[in-house]
Amino acid sequence: MREIQYHHEAGSLPPSLQQVPFLRGLKETLLDKLLSEAVLLECEPGDAVISEGDDSKFFCILLKGAMDVVKDGEKVSRISEAGEILGELALVNDSRRSASVVAATHSFCLKIEPEFLDGLNDAERNGFFAKLYQFVTRLLGERLEESTKRIAELEHQVQQLSGARGDSAPGPDEEPGVYRL
């Protein structure tokens, strides 16, 4: 992985960053401060951008490529949409990294360290966190919706398998979708 200092021209946002929903919502002065502190990461497949259990607080914005999210050594998802934010939960929750993020392809990310917050006044800091929380809330809602759909699919598969084995239907005191061993 190679770190390259990002050279930001105040008052302008390159086309690749104009597509990032999180950045579009920031005021220009806050955006200029954030981007003036940013570093560009060039990642090769297999490069770990974030390591599970680490206590770092930076976050990244995927510009190009694909990243795998790995939990306990198992790939749990892939992030491949330009503009997606990686590592935001550690900053929001002030916690250790809950998963690793590993480059799946040749990728580019914009890395932002939380120290840029030190140079902000209270109004700018509050504005940044308001936008970050808004973005994370939307992201978590989307993830919850995806998880709910996946759980419903799995419950349906379990019901089909139970029916194929000749298992009886749930009894009067049992709820569908609840399985007791």
mmCIF file of N, CA and C in Angstrom, residues 42-177:
data_model
loop_
_atom_site.group_PDB
_atom_site.id
_atom_site.type_symbol
_atom_site.label_atom_id
_atom_site.label_comp_id
_atom_site.label_asym_id
_atom_site.label_seq_id
_atom_site.Cartn_x
_atom_site.Cartn_y
_atom_site.Cartn_z
ATOM 1 N N GLU A 42 -3.055 4.132 -2.380
ATOM 2 C CA GLU A 42 -3.099 3.239 -3.536
ATOM 3 C C GLU A 42 -2.866 1.831 -3.001
ATOM 4 N N CYS A 43 -3.838 0.956 -3.204
ATOM 5 C CA CYS A 43 -3.801 -0.383 -2.611
ATOM 6 C C CYS A 43 -3.756 -1.453 -3.687
ATOM 7 N N GLU A 44 -2.955 -2.444 -3.432
ATOM 8 C CA GLU A 44 -2.890 -3.623 -4.293
ATOM 9 C C GLU A 44 -3.741 -4.725 -3.655
ATOM 10 N N PRO A 45 -4.219 -5.688 -4.452
ATOM 11 C CA PRO A 45 -5.011 -6.775 -3.870
ATOM 12 C C PRO A 45 -4.278 -7.424 -2.693
ATOM 13 N N GLY A 46 -5.001 -7.603 -1.595
ATOM 14 C CA GLY A 46 -4.424 -8.196 -0.395
ATOM 15 C C GLY A 46 -3.948 -7.193 0.637
ATOM 16 N N ASP A 47 -3.803 -5.928 0.262
ATOM 17 C CA ASP A 47 -3.389 -4.896 1.223
ATOM 18 C C ASP A 47 -4.502 -4.675 2.247
ATOM 19 N N ALA A 48 -4.147 -4.731 3.526
ATOM 20 C CA ALA A 48 -5.109 -4.458 4.599
ATOM 21 C C ALA A 48 -5.119 -2.961 4.877
ATOM 22 N N VAL A 49 -6.230 -2.323 4.595
ATOM 23 C CA VAL A 49 -6.388 -0.895 4.852
ATOM 24 C C VAL A 49 -6.742 -0.683 6.325
ATOM 25 N N ILE A 50 -7.579 -1.571 6.848
ATOM 26 C CA ILE A 50 -8.009 -1.541 8.249
ATOM 27 C C ILE A 50 -7.867 -2.954 8.794
ATOM 28 N N SER A 51 -7.349 -3.070 10.028
ATOM 29 C CA SER A 51 -7.155 -4.387 10.643
ATOM 30 C C SER A 51 -8.090 -4.562 11.832
ATOM 31 N N GLU A 52 -8.794 -5.686 11.836
ATOM 32 C CA GLU A 52 -9.716 -6.012 12.921
ATOM 33 C C GLU A 52 -8.990 -5.942 14.269
ATOM 34 N N GLY A 53 -9.628 -5.308 15.250
ATOM 35 C CA GLY A 53 -9.058 -5.197 16.593
ATOM 36 C C GLY A 53 -8.173 -3.984 16.798
ATOM 37 N N ASP A 54 -7.770 -3.320 15.713
ATOM 38 C CA ASP A 54 -6.914 -2.140 15.808
ATOM 39 C C ASP A 54 -7.685 -1.000 16.467
ATOM 40 N N ASP A 55 -6.971 -0.086 17.128
ATOM 41 C CA ASP A 55 -7.654 1.033 17.783
ATOM 42 C C ASP A 55 -7.513 2.349 17.014
ATOM 43 N N SER A 56 -7.144 2.293 15.743
ATOM 44 C CA SER A 56 -7.036 3.510 14.934
ATOM 45 C C SER A 56 -8.428 4.101 14.694
ATOM 46 N N LYS A 57 -8.484 5.383 14.378
ATOM 47 C CA LYS A 57 -9.766 6.080 14.212
ATOM 48 C C LYS A 57 -9.947 6.725 12.840
ATOM 49 N N PHE A 58 -8.996 6.579 11.922
ATOM 50 C CA PHE A 58 -9.150 7.176 10.603
ATOM 51 C C PHE A 58 -10.297 6.506 9.859
ATOM 52 N N PHE A 59 -10.797 7.197 8.842
ATOM 53 C CA PHE A 59 -11.755 6.570 7.947
ATOM 54 C C PHE A 59 -11.314 6.839 6.519
ATOM 55 N N CYS A 60 -11.841 6.079 5.593
ATOM 56 C CA CYS A 60 -11.465 6.202 4.188
ATOM 57 C C CYS A 60 -12.711 6.332 3.322
ATOM 58 N N ILE A 61 -12.520 6.958 2.187
ATOM 59 C CA ILE A 61 -13.563 7.039 1.180
ATOM 60 C C ILE A 61 -13.043 6.287 -0.041
ATOM 61 N N LEU A 62 -13.768 5.262 -0.461
ATOM 62 C CA LEU A 62 -13.367 4.492 -1.634
ATOM 63 C C LEU A 62 -13.579 5.333 -2.885
ATOM 64 N N LEU A 63 -12.519 5.501 -3.658
ATOM 65 C CA LEU A 63 -12.595 6.275 -4.896
ATOM 66 C C LEU A 63 -12.711 5.374 -6.116
ATOM 67 N N LYS A 64 -11.990 4.243 -6.064
ATOM 68 C CA LYS A 64 -11.985 3.325 -7.200
ATOM 69 C C LYS A 64 -11.525 1.967 -6.706
ATOM 70 N N GLY A 65 -12.114 0.901 -7.245
ATOM 71 C CA GLY A 65 -11.704 -0.446 -6.882
ATOM 72 C C GLY A 65 -12.734 -1.155 -6.035
ATOM 73 N N ALA A 66 -12.262 -2.169 -5.305
ATOM 74 C CA ALA A 66 -13.150 -2.970 -4.455
ATOM 75 C C ALA A 66 -12.396 -3.405 -3.209
ATOM 76 N N MET A 67 -13.121 -3.403 -2.092
ATOM 77 C CA MET A 67 -12.571 -3.795 -0.798
ATOM 78 C C MET A 67 -13.436 -4.902 -0.200
ATOM 79 N N ASP A 68 -12.795 -5.889 0.407
ATOM 80 C CA ASP A 68 -13.510 -6.934 1.119
ATOM 81 C C ASP A 68 -13.508 -6.626 2.603
ATOM 82 N N VAL A 69 -14.662 -6.815 3.237
ATOM 83 C CA VAL A 69 -14.773 -6.692 4.685
ATOM 84 C C VAL A 69 -14.628 -8.100 5.241
ATOM 85 N N VAL A 70 -13.665 -8.270 6.161
ATOM 86 C CA VAL A 70 -13.328 -9.592 6.682
ATOM 87 C C VAL A 70 -13.481 -9.577 8.205
ATOM 88 N N LYS A 71 -14.292 -10.504 8.719
ATOM 89 C CA LYS A 71 -14.532 -10.626 10.161
ATOM 90 C C LYS A 71 -14.115 -12.028 10.595
ATOM 91 N N ASP A 72 -13.219 -12.106 11.564
ATOM 92 C CA ASP A 72 -12.730 -13.396 12.065
ATOM 93 C C ASP A 72 -12.231 -14.291 10.928
ATOM 94 N N GLY A 73 -11.565 -13.673 9.949
ATOM 95 C CA GLY A 73 -10.978 -14.429 8.847
ATOM 96 C C GLY A 73 -11.947 -14.796 7.729
ATOM 97 N N GLU A 74 -13.222 -14.444 7.861
ATOM 98 C CA GLU A 74 -14.232 -14.766 6.853
ATOM 99 C C GLU A 74 -14.681 -13.496 6.135
ATOM 100 N N LYS A 75 -14.729 -13.546 4.815
ATOM 101 C CA LYS A 75 -15.240 -12.405 4.049
ATOM 102 C C LYS A 75 -16.740 -12.296 4.304
ATOM 103 N N VAL A 76 -17.182 -11.120 4.736
ATOM 104 C CA VAL A 76 -18.609 -10.928 5.016
ATOM 105 C C VAL A 76 -19.290 -10.026 3.998
ATOM 106 N N SER A 77 -18.526 -9.180 3.321
ATOM 107 C CA SER A 77 -19.120 -8.345 2.284
ATOM 108 C C SER A 77 -18.030 -7.730 1.418
ATOM 109 N N ARG A 78 -18.471 -7.124 0.342
ATOM 110 C CA ARG A 78 -17.565 -6.426 -0.566
ATOM 111 C C ARG A 78 -18.096 -5.014 -0.765
ATOM 112 N N ILE A 79 -17.185 -4.055 -0.730
ATOM 113 C CA ILE A 79 -17.514 -2.657 -0.971
ATOM 114 C C ILE A 79 -16.865 -2.284 -2.288
ATOM 115 N N SER A 80 -17.686 -1.880 -3.253
ATOM 116 C CA SER A 80 -17.121 -1.585 -4.572
ATOM 117 C C SER A 80 -17.717 -0.333 -5.196
ATOM 118 N N GLU A 81 -18.540 0.368 -4.454
ATOM 119 C CA GLU A 81 -19.155 1.576 -4.995
ATOM 120 C C GLU A 81 -18.329 2.797 -4.603
ATOM 121 N N ALA A 82 -17.891 3.538 -5.599
ATOM 122 C CA ALA A 82 -17.123 4.756 -5.329
ATOM 123 C C ALA A 82 -17.944 5.669 -4.422
ATOM 124 N N GLY A 83 -17.284 6.211 -3.404
ATOM 125 C CA GLY A 83 -17.955 7.098 -2.465
ATOM 126 C C GLY A 83 -18.318 6.441 -1.153
ATOM 127 N N GLU A 84 -18.236 5.113 -1.086
ATOM 128 C CA GLU A 84 -18.548 4.436 0.172
ATOM 129 C C GLU A 84 -17.478 4.776 1.203
ATOM 130 N N ILE A 85 -17.895 4.876 2.449
ATOM 131 C CA ILE A 85 -16.975 5.191 3.544
ATOM 132 C C ILE A 85 -16.598 3.902 4.256
ATOM 133 N N LEU A 86 -15.310 3.774 4.556
ATOM 134 C CA LEU A 86 -14.774 2.601 5.263
ATOM 135 C C LEU A 86 -14.234 3.054 6.613
ATOM 136 N N GLY A 87 -14.517 2.296 7.644
ATOM 137 C CA GLY A 87 -13.925 2.565 8.951
ATOM 138 C C GLY A 87 -14.602 3.646 9.757
ATOM 139 N N GLU A 88 -15.799 4.038 9.356
ATOM 140 C CA GLU A 88 -16.495 5.126 10.036
ATOM 141 C C GLU A 88 -16.980 4.752 11.438
ATOM 142 N N LEU A 89 -17.276 3.474 11.673
ATOM 143 C CA LEU A 89 -17.840 3.086 12.969
ATOM 144 C C LEU A 89 -16.859 3.264 14.120
ATOM 145 N N ALA A 90 -15.580 3.047 13.875
ATOM 146 C CA ALA A 90 -14.592 3.227 14.941
ATOM 147 C C ALA A 90 -14.532 4.683 15.381
ATOM 148 N N LEU A 91 -14.709 5.592 14.436
ATOM 149 C CA LEU A 91 -14.712 7.022 14.764
ATOM 150 C C LEU A 91 -15.987 7.394 15.515
ATOM 151 N N VAL A 92 -17.128 6.905 15.030
ATOM 152 C CA VAL A 92 -18.421 7.223 15.643
ATOM 153 C C VAL A 92 -18.545 6.594 17.025
ATOM 154 N N ASN A 93 -18.162 5.326 17.145
ATOM 155 C CA ASN A 93 -18.333 4.587 18.403
ATOM 156 C C ASN A 93 -17.152 4.703 19.352
ATOM 157 N N ASP A 94 -16.055 5.302 18.900
ATOM 158 C CA ASP A 94 -14.828 5.359 19.694
ATOM 159 C C ASP A 94 -14.461 3.960 20.185
ATOM 160 N N SER A 95 -14.435 3.015 19.237
ATOM 161 C CA SER A 95 -14.169 1.616 19.575
ATOM 162 C C SER A 95 -13.072 1.051 18.667
ATOM 163 N N ARG A 96 -12.649 -0.153 19.012
ATOM 164 C CA ARG A 96 -11.683 -0.862 18.168
ATOM 165 C C ARG A 96 -12.357 -1.281 16.867
ATOM 166 N N ARG A 97 -11.548 -1.574 15.876
ATOM 167 C CA ARG A 97 -12.068 -1.995 14.577
ATOM 168 C C ARG A 97 -12.791 -3.335 14.716
ATOM 169 N N SER A 98 -14.015 -3.401 14.216
ATOM 170 C CA SER A 98 -14.816 -4.619 14.343
ATOM 171 C C SER A 98 -14.542 -5.607 13.214
ATOM 172 N N ALA A 99 -13.864 -5.170 12.167
ATOM 173 C CA ALA A 99 -13.554 -6.044 11.029
ATOM 174 C C ALA A 99 -12.347 -5.468 10.295
ATOM 175 N N SER A 100 -11.766 -6.297 9.461
ATOM 176 C CA SER A 100 -10.681 -5.835 8.590
ATOM 177 C C SER A 100 -11.266 -5.425 7.246
ATOM 178 N N VAL A 101 -10.573 -4.514 6.572
ATOM 179 C CA VAL A 101 -10.942 -4.116 5.210
ATOM 180 C C VAL A 101 -9.697 -4.339 4.360
ATOM 181 N N VAL A 102 -9.838 -5.214 3.355
ATOM 182 C CA VAL A 102 -8.703 -5.651 2.540
ATOM 183 C C VAL A 102 -9.002 -5.374 1.071
ATOM 184 N N ALA A 103 -8.034 -4.822 0.370
ATOM 185 C CA ALA A 103 -8.219 -4.536 -1.059
ATOM 186 C C ALA A 103 -8.436 -5.841 -1.824
ATOM 187 N N ALA A 104 -9.520 -5.875 -2.588
ATOM 188 C CA ALA A 104 -9.814 -7.035 -3.432
ATOM 189 C C ALA A 104 -9.258 -6.830 -4.834
ATOM 190 N N THR A 105 -9.130 -5.566 -5.233
ATOM 191 C CA THR A 105 -8.588 -5.208 -6.545
ATOM 192 C C THR A 105 -7.659 -4.010 -6.348
ATOM 193 N N HIS A 106 -6.997 -3.631 -7.405
ATOM 194 C CA HIS A 106 -6.194 -2.401 -7.359
ATOM 195 C C HIS A 106 -7.172 -1.273 -7.049
ATOM 196 N N SER A 107 -6.956 -0.573 -5.940
ATOM 197 C CA SER A 107 -7.943 0.385 -5.442
ATOM 198 C C SER A 107 -7.287 1.681 -4.988
ATOM 199 N N PHE A 108 -8.122 2.721 -4.947
ATOM 200 C CA PHE A 108 -7.703 4.017 -4.431
ATOM 201 C C PHE A 108 -8.714 4.483 -3.395
ATOM 202 N N CYS A 109 -8.201 4.973 -2.261
ATOM 203 C CA CYS A 109 -9.036 5.507 -1.186
ATOM 204 C C CYS A 109 -8.470 6.842 -0.739
ATOM 205 N N LEU A 110 -9.342 7.667 -0.232
ATOM 206 C CA LEU A 110 -8.933 8.902 0.412
ATOM 207 C C LEU A 110 -8.983 8.630 1.915
ATOM 208 N N LYS A 111 -7.834 8.749 2.577
ATOM 209 C CA LYS A 111 -7.730 8.463 4.005
ATOM 210 C C LYS A 111 -7.787 9.773 4.785
ATOM 211 N N ILE A 112 -8.656 9.803 5.794
ATOM 212 C CA ILE A 112 -8.830 11.015 6.595
ATOM 213 C C ILE A 112 -8.630 10.672 8.067
ATOM 214 N N GLU A 113 -7.629 11.286 8.647
ATOM 215 C CA GLU A 113 -7.334 11.086 10.072
ATOM 216 C C GLU A 113 -8.214 12.009 10.906
ATOM 217 N N PRO A 114 -8.634 11.572 12.077
ATOM 218 C CA PRO A 114 -9.520 12.414 12.897
ATOM 219 C C PRO A 114 -8.847 13.665 13.449
ATOM 220 N N GLU A 115 -7.525 13.760 13.371
ATOM 221 C CA GLU A 115 -6.822 14.941 13.872
ATOM 222 C C GLU A 115 -7.237 16.222 13.149
ATOM 223 N N PHE A 116 -7.803 16.091 11.944
ATOM 224 C CA PHE A 116 -8.242 17.300 11.254
ATOM 225 C C PHE A 116 -9.326 18.009 12.072
ATOM 226 N N LEU A 117 -10.026 17.251 12.932
ATOM 227 C CA LEU A 117 -11.067 17.847 13.778
ATOM 228 C C LEU A 117 -10.489 18.858 14.767
ATOM 229 N N ASP A 118 -9.206 18.681 15.131
ATOM 230 C CA ASP A 118 -8.570 19.591 16.092
ATOM 231 C C ASP A 118 -8.524 21.023 15.572
ATOM 232 N N GLY A 119 -8.467 21.201 14.264
ATOM 233 C CA GLY A 119 -8.382 22.539 13.688
ATOM 234 C C GLY A 119 -9.730 23.176 13.405
ATOM 235 N N LEU A 120 -10.815 22.528 13.849
ATOM 236 C CA LEU A 120 -12.150 23.059 13.585
ATOM 237 C C LEU A 120 -12.699 23.801 14.794
ATOM 238 N N ASN A 121 -13.515 24.805 14.528
ATOM 239 C CA ASN A 121 -14.219 25.454 15.641
ATOM 240 C C ASN A 121 -15.420 24.575 16.007
ATOM 241 N N ASP A 122 -16.122 24.920 17.072
ATOM 242 C CA ASP A 122 -17.229 24.089 17.554
ATOM 243 C C ASP A 122 -18.322 23.907 16.503
ATOM 244 N N ALA A 123 -18.678 24.959 15.806
ATOM 245 C CA ALA A 123 -19.739 24.874 14.798
ATOM 246 C C ALA A 123 -19.324 23.935 13.660
ATOM 247 N N GLU A 124 -18.071 24.027 13.207
ATOM 248 C CA GLU A 124 -17.587 23.149 12.134
ATOM 249 C C GLU A 124 -17.545 21.698 12.605
ATOM 250 N N ARG A 125 -17.059 21.478 13.822
ATOM 251 C CA ARG A 125 -16.979 20.124 14.376
ATOM 252 C C ARG A 125 -18.388 19.522 14.484
ATOM 253 N N ASN A 126 -19.326 20.318 15.004
ATOM 254 C CA ASN A 126 -20.702 19.836 15.124
ATOM 255 C C ASN A 126 -21.310 19.555 13.752
ATOM 256 N N GLY A 127 -21.017 20.403 12.775
ATOM 257 C CA GLY A 127 -21.505 20.189 11.421
ATOM 258 C C GLY A 127 -20.944 18.909 10.811
ATOM 259 N N PHE A 128 -19.650 18.678 11.044
ATOM 260 C CA PHE A 128 -19.031 17.460 10.520
ATOM 261 C C PHE A 128 -19.696 16.228 11.119
ATOM 262 N N PHE A 129 -19.821 16.195 12.451
ATOM 263 C CA PHE A 129 -20.404 15.014 13.089
ATOM 264 C C PHE A 129 -21.878 14.848 12.732
ATOM 265 N N ALA A 130 -22.605 15.939 12.554
ATOM 266 C CA ALA A 130 -24.008 15.832 12.136
ATOM 267 C C ALA A 130 -24.094 15.138 10.777
ATOM 268 N N LYS A 131 -23.233 15.536 9.831
ATOM 269 C CA LYS A 131 -23.231 14.910 8.503
ATOM 270 C C LYS A 131 -22.751 13.463 8.577
ATOM 271 N N LEU A 132 -21.736 13.210 9.410
ATOM 272 C CA LEU A 132 -21.233 11.848 9.546
ATOM 273 C C LEU A 132 -22.308 10.941 10.142
ATOM 274 N N TYR A 133 -22.975 11.388 11.201
ATOM 275 C CA TYR A 133 -24.029 10.579 11.825
ATOM 276 C C TYR A 133 -25.192 10.359 10.862
ATOM 277 N N GLN A 134 -25.529 11.378 10.105
ATOM 278 C CA GLN A 134 -26.597 11.239 9.114
ATOM 279 C C GLN A 134 -26.221 10.189 8.071
ATOM 280 N N PHE A 135 -24.991 10.264 7.608
ATOM 281 C CA PHE A 135 -24.519 9.301 6.609
ATOM 282 C C PHE A 135 -24.485 7.885 7.183
ATOM 283 N N VAL A 136 -23.951 7.743 8.396
ATOM 284 C CA VAL A 136 -23.848 6.421 9.024
ATOM 285 C C VAL A 136 -25.239 5.850 9.298
ATOM 286 N N THR A 137 -26.171 6.691 9.710
ATOM 287 C CA THR A 137 -27.540 6.223 9.953
ATOM 288 C C THR A 137 -28.152 5.673 8.680
ATOM 289 N N ARG A 138 -27.966 6.381 7.563
ATOM 290 C CA ARG A 138 -28.481 5.893 6.280
ATOM 291 C C ARG A 138 -27.814 4.570 5.906
ATOM 292 N N LEU A 139 -26.506 4.519 6.094
ATOM 293 C CA LEU A 139 -25.751 3.314 5.766
ATOM 294 C C LEU A 139 -26.205 2.131 6.619
ATOM 295 N N LEU A 140 -26.380 2.343 7.915
ATOM 296 C CA LEU A 140 -26.830 1.268 8.801
ATOM 297 C C LEU A 140 -28.250 0.819 8.450
ATOM 298 N N GLY A 141 -29.094 1.771 8.054
ATOM 299 C CA GLY A 141 -30.444 1.410 7.622
ATOM 300 C C GLY A 141 -30.410 0.510 6.399
ATOM 301 N N GLU A 142 -29.543 0.835 5.445
ATOM 302 C CA GLU A 142 -29.409 0.002 4.243
ATOM 303 C C GLU A 142 -28.884 -1.382 4.603
ATOM 304 N N ARG A 143 -27.884 -1.427 5.493
ATOM 305 C CA ARG A 143 -27.326 -2.725 5.910
ATOM 306 C C ARG A 143 -28.365 -3.547 6.655
ATOM 307 N N LEU A 144 -29.173 -2.907 7.494
ATOM 308 C CA LEU A 144 -30.219 -3.613 8.227
ATOM 309 C C LEU A 144 -31.258 -4.172 7.261
ATOM 310 N N GLU A 145 -31.632 -3.388 6.265
ATOM 311 C CA GLU A 145 -32.585 -3.864 5.273
ATOM 312 C C GLU A 145 -32.037 -5.077 4.518
ATOM 313 N N GLU A 146 -30.758 -5.012 4.114
ATOM 314 C CA GLU A 146 -30.131 -6.148 3.432
ATOM 315 C C GLU A 146 -30.094 -7.369 4.338
ATOM 316 N N SER A 147 -29.747 -7.183 5.605
ATOM 317 C CA SER A 147 -29.675 -8.290 6.555
ATOM 318 C C SER A 147 -31.051 -8.901 6.783
ATOM 319 N N THR A 148 -32.071 -8.071 6.890
ATOM 320 C CA THR A 148 -33.434 -8.561 7.093
ATOM 321 C C THR A 148 -33.873 -9.415 5.911
ATOM 322 N N LYS A 149 -33.575 -8.959 4.689
ATOM 323 C CA LYS A 149 -33.912 -9.740 3.494
ATOM 324 C C LYS A 149 -33.181 -11.078 3.499
ATOM 325 N N ARG A 150 -31.921 -11.047 3.875
ATOM 326 C CA ARG A 150 -31.124 -12.284 3.890
ATOM 327 C C ARG A 150 -31.656 -13.248 4.942
ATOM 328 N N ILE A 151 -32.027 -12.748 6.110
ATOM 329 C CA ILE A 151 -32.589 -13.606 7.157
ATOM 330 C C ILE A 151 -33.896 -14.228 6.676
ATOM 331 N N ALA A 152 -34.740 -13.442 6.010
ATOM 332 C CA ALA A 152 -36.000 -13.968 5.486
ATOM 333 C C ALA A 152 -35.739 -15.075 4.461
ATOM 334 N N GLU A 153 -34.749 -14.867 3.601
ATOM 335 C CA GLU A 153 -34.393 -15.899 2.609
ATOM 336 C C GLU A 153 -33.933 -17.175 3.310
ATOM 337 N N LEU A 154 -33.090 -17.025 4.323
ATOM 338 C CA LEU A 154 -32.588 -18.192 5.052
ATOM 339 C C LEU A 154 -33.705 -18.915 5.799
ATOM 340 N N GLU A 155 -34.624 -18.163 6.404
ATOM 341 C CA GLU A 155 -35.762 -18.790 7.084
ATOM 342 C C GLU A 155 -36.603 -19.581 6.090
ATOM 343 N N HIS A 156 -36.801 -19.015 4.904
ATOM 344 C CA HIS A 156 -37.561 -19.711 3.869
ATOM 345 C C HIS A 156 -36.856 -21.011 3.467
ATOM 346 N N GLN A 157 -35.537 -20.953 3.320
ATOM 347 C CA GLN A 157 -34.779 -22.159 2.972
ATOM 348 C C GLN A 157 -34.879 -23.207 4.074
ATOM 349 N N VAL A 158 -34.812 -22.784 5.327
ATOM 350 C CA VAL A 158 -34.938 -23.726 6.452
ATOM 351 C C VAL A 158 -36.317 -24.373 6.431
ATOM 352 N N GLN A 159 -37.353 -23.586 6.180
ATOM 353 C CA GLN A 159 -38.710 -24.130 6.123
ATOM 354 C C GLN A 159 -38.836 -25.145 4.988
ATOM 355 N N GLN A 160 -38.244 -24.828 3.834
ATOM 356 C CA GLN A 160 -38.287 -25.754 2.707
ATOM 357 C C GLN A 160 -37.562 -27.049 3.046
ATOM 358 N N LEU A 161 -36.396 -26.930 3.689
ATOM 359 C CA LEU A 161 -35.645 -28.130 4.069
ATOM 360 C C LEU A 161 -36.405 -28.937 5.114
ATOM 361 N N SER A 162 -37.037 -28.275 6.055
ATOM 362 C CA SER A 162 -37.820 -28.972 7.078
ATOM 363 C C SER A 162 -38.972 -29.717 6.436
ATOM 364 N N GLY A 163 -39.627 -29.091 5.468
ATOM 365 C CA GLY A 163 -40.734 -29.734 4.763
ATOM 366 C C GLY A 163 -40.260 -30.903 3.929
ATOM 367 N N ALA A 164 -39.094 -30.812 3.337
ATOM 368 C CA ALA A 164 -38.544 -31.889 2.509
ATOM 369 C C ALA A 164 -38.196 -33.102 3.357
ATOM 370 N N ARG A 165 -37.869 -32.884 4.642
ATOM 371 C CA ARG A 165 -37.538 -34.003 5.536
ATOM 372 C C ARG A 165 -38.778 -34.577 6.180
ATOM 373 N N GLY A 166 -39.917 -33.913 5.982
ATOM 374 C CA GLY A 166 -41.143 -34.423 6.577
ATOM 375 C C GLY A 166 -41.368 -33.941 8.000
ATOM 376 N N ASP A 167 -40.635 -32.935 8.430
ATOM 377 C CA ASP A 167 -40.857 -32.379 9.763
ATOM 378 C C ASP A 167 -42.262 -31.803 9.829
ATOM 379 N N SER A 168 -42.837 -31.848 10.987
ATOM 380 C CA SER A 168 -44.198 -31.340 11.133
ATOM 381 C C SER A 168 -44.193 -29.813 11.174
ATOM 382 N N ALA A 169 -45.360 -29.236 10.914
ATOM 383 C CA ALA A 169 -45.535 -27.792 10.984
ATOM 384 C C ALA A 169 -45.430 -27.348 12.433
ATOM 385 N N PRO A 170 -45.204 -26.067 12.668
ATOM 386 C CA PRO A 170 -45.114 -25.579 14.043
ATOM 387 C C PRO A 170 -46.395 -25.879 14.812
ATOM 388 N N GLY A 171 -46.234 -26.189 16.074
ATOM 389 C CA GLY A 171 -47.375 -26.464 16.940
ATOM 390 C C GLY A 171 -48.097 -25.180 17.291
ATOM 391 N N PRO A 172 -49.215 -25.291 18.015
ATOM 392 C CA PRO A 172 -50.006 -24.114 18.333
ATOM 393 C C PRO A 172 -49.279 -23.103 19.217
ATOM 394 N N ASP A 173 -48.316 -23.553 20.004
ATOM 395 C CA ASP A 173 -47.577 -22.640 20.879
ATOM 396 C C ASP A 173 -46.263 -22.174 20.266
ATOM 397 N N GLU A 174 -45.997 -22.556 19.021
ATOM 398 C CA GLU A 174 -44.740 -22.207 18.372
ATOM 399 C C GLU A 174 -44.977 -21.152 17.302
ATOM 400 N N GLU A 175 -43.988 -20.282 17.164
ATOM 401 C CA GLU A 175 -44.068 -19.255 16.126
ATOM 402 C C GLU A 175 -43.340 -19.730 14.881
ATOM 403 N N PRO A 176 -43.892 -19.443 13.694
ATOM 404 C CA PRO A 176 -43.135 -19.746 12.465
ATOM 405 C C PRO A 176 -41.833 -18.975 12.468
ATOM 406 N N GLY A 177 -40.778 -19.603 12.013
ATOM 407 C CA GLY A 177 -39.486 -18.937 11.943
ATOM 408 C C GLY A 177 -38.676 -19.061 13.231
#
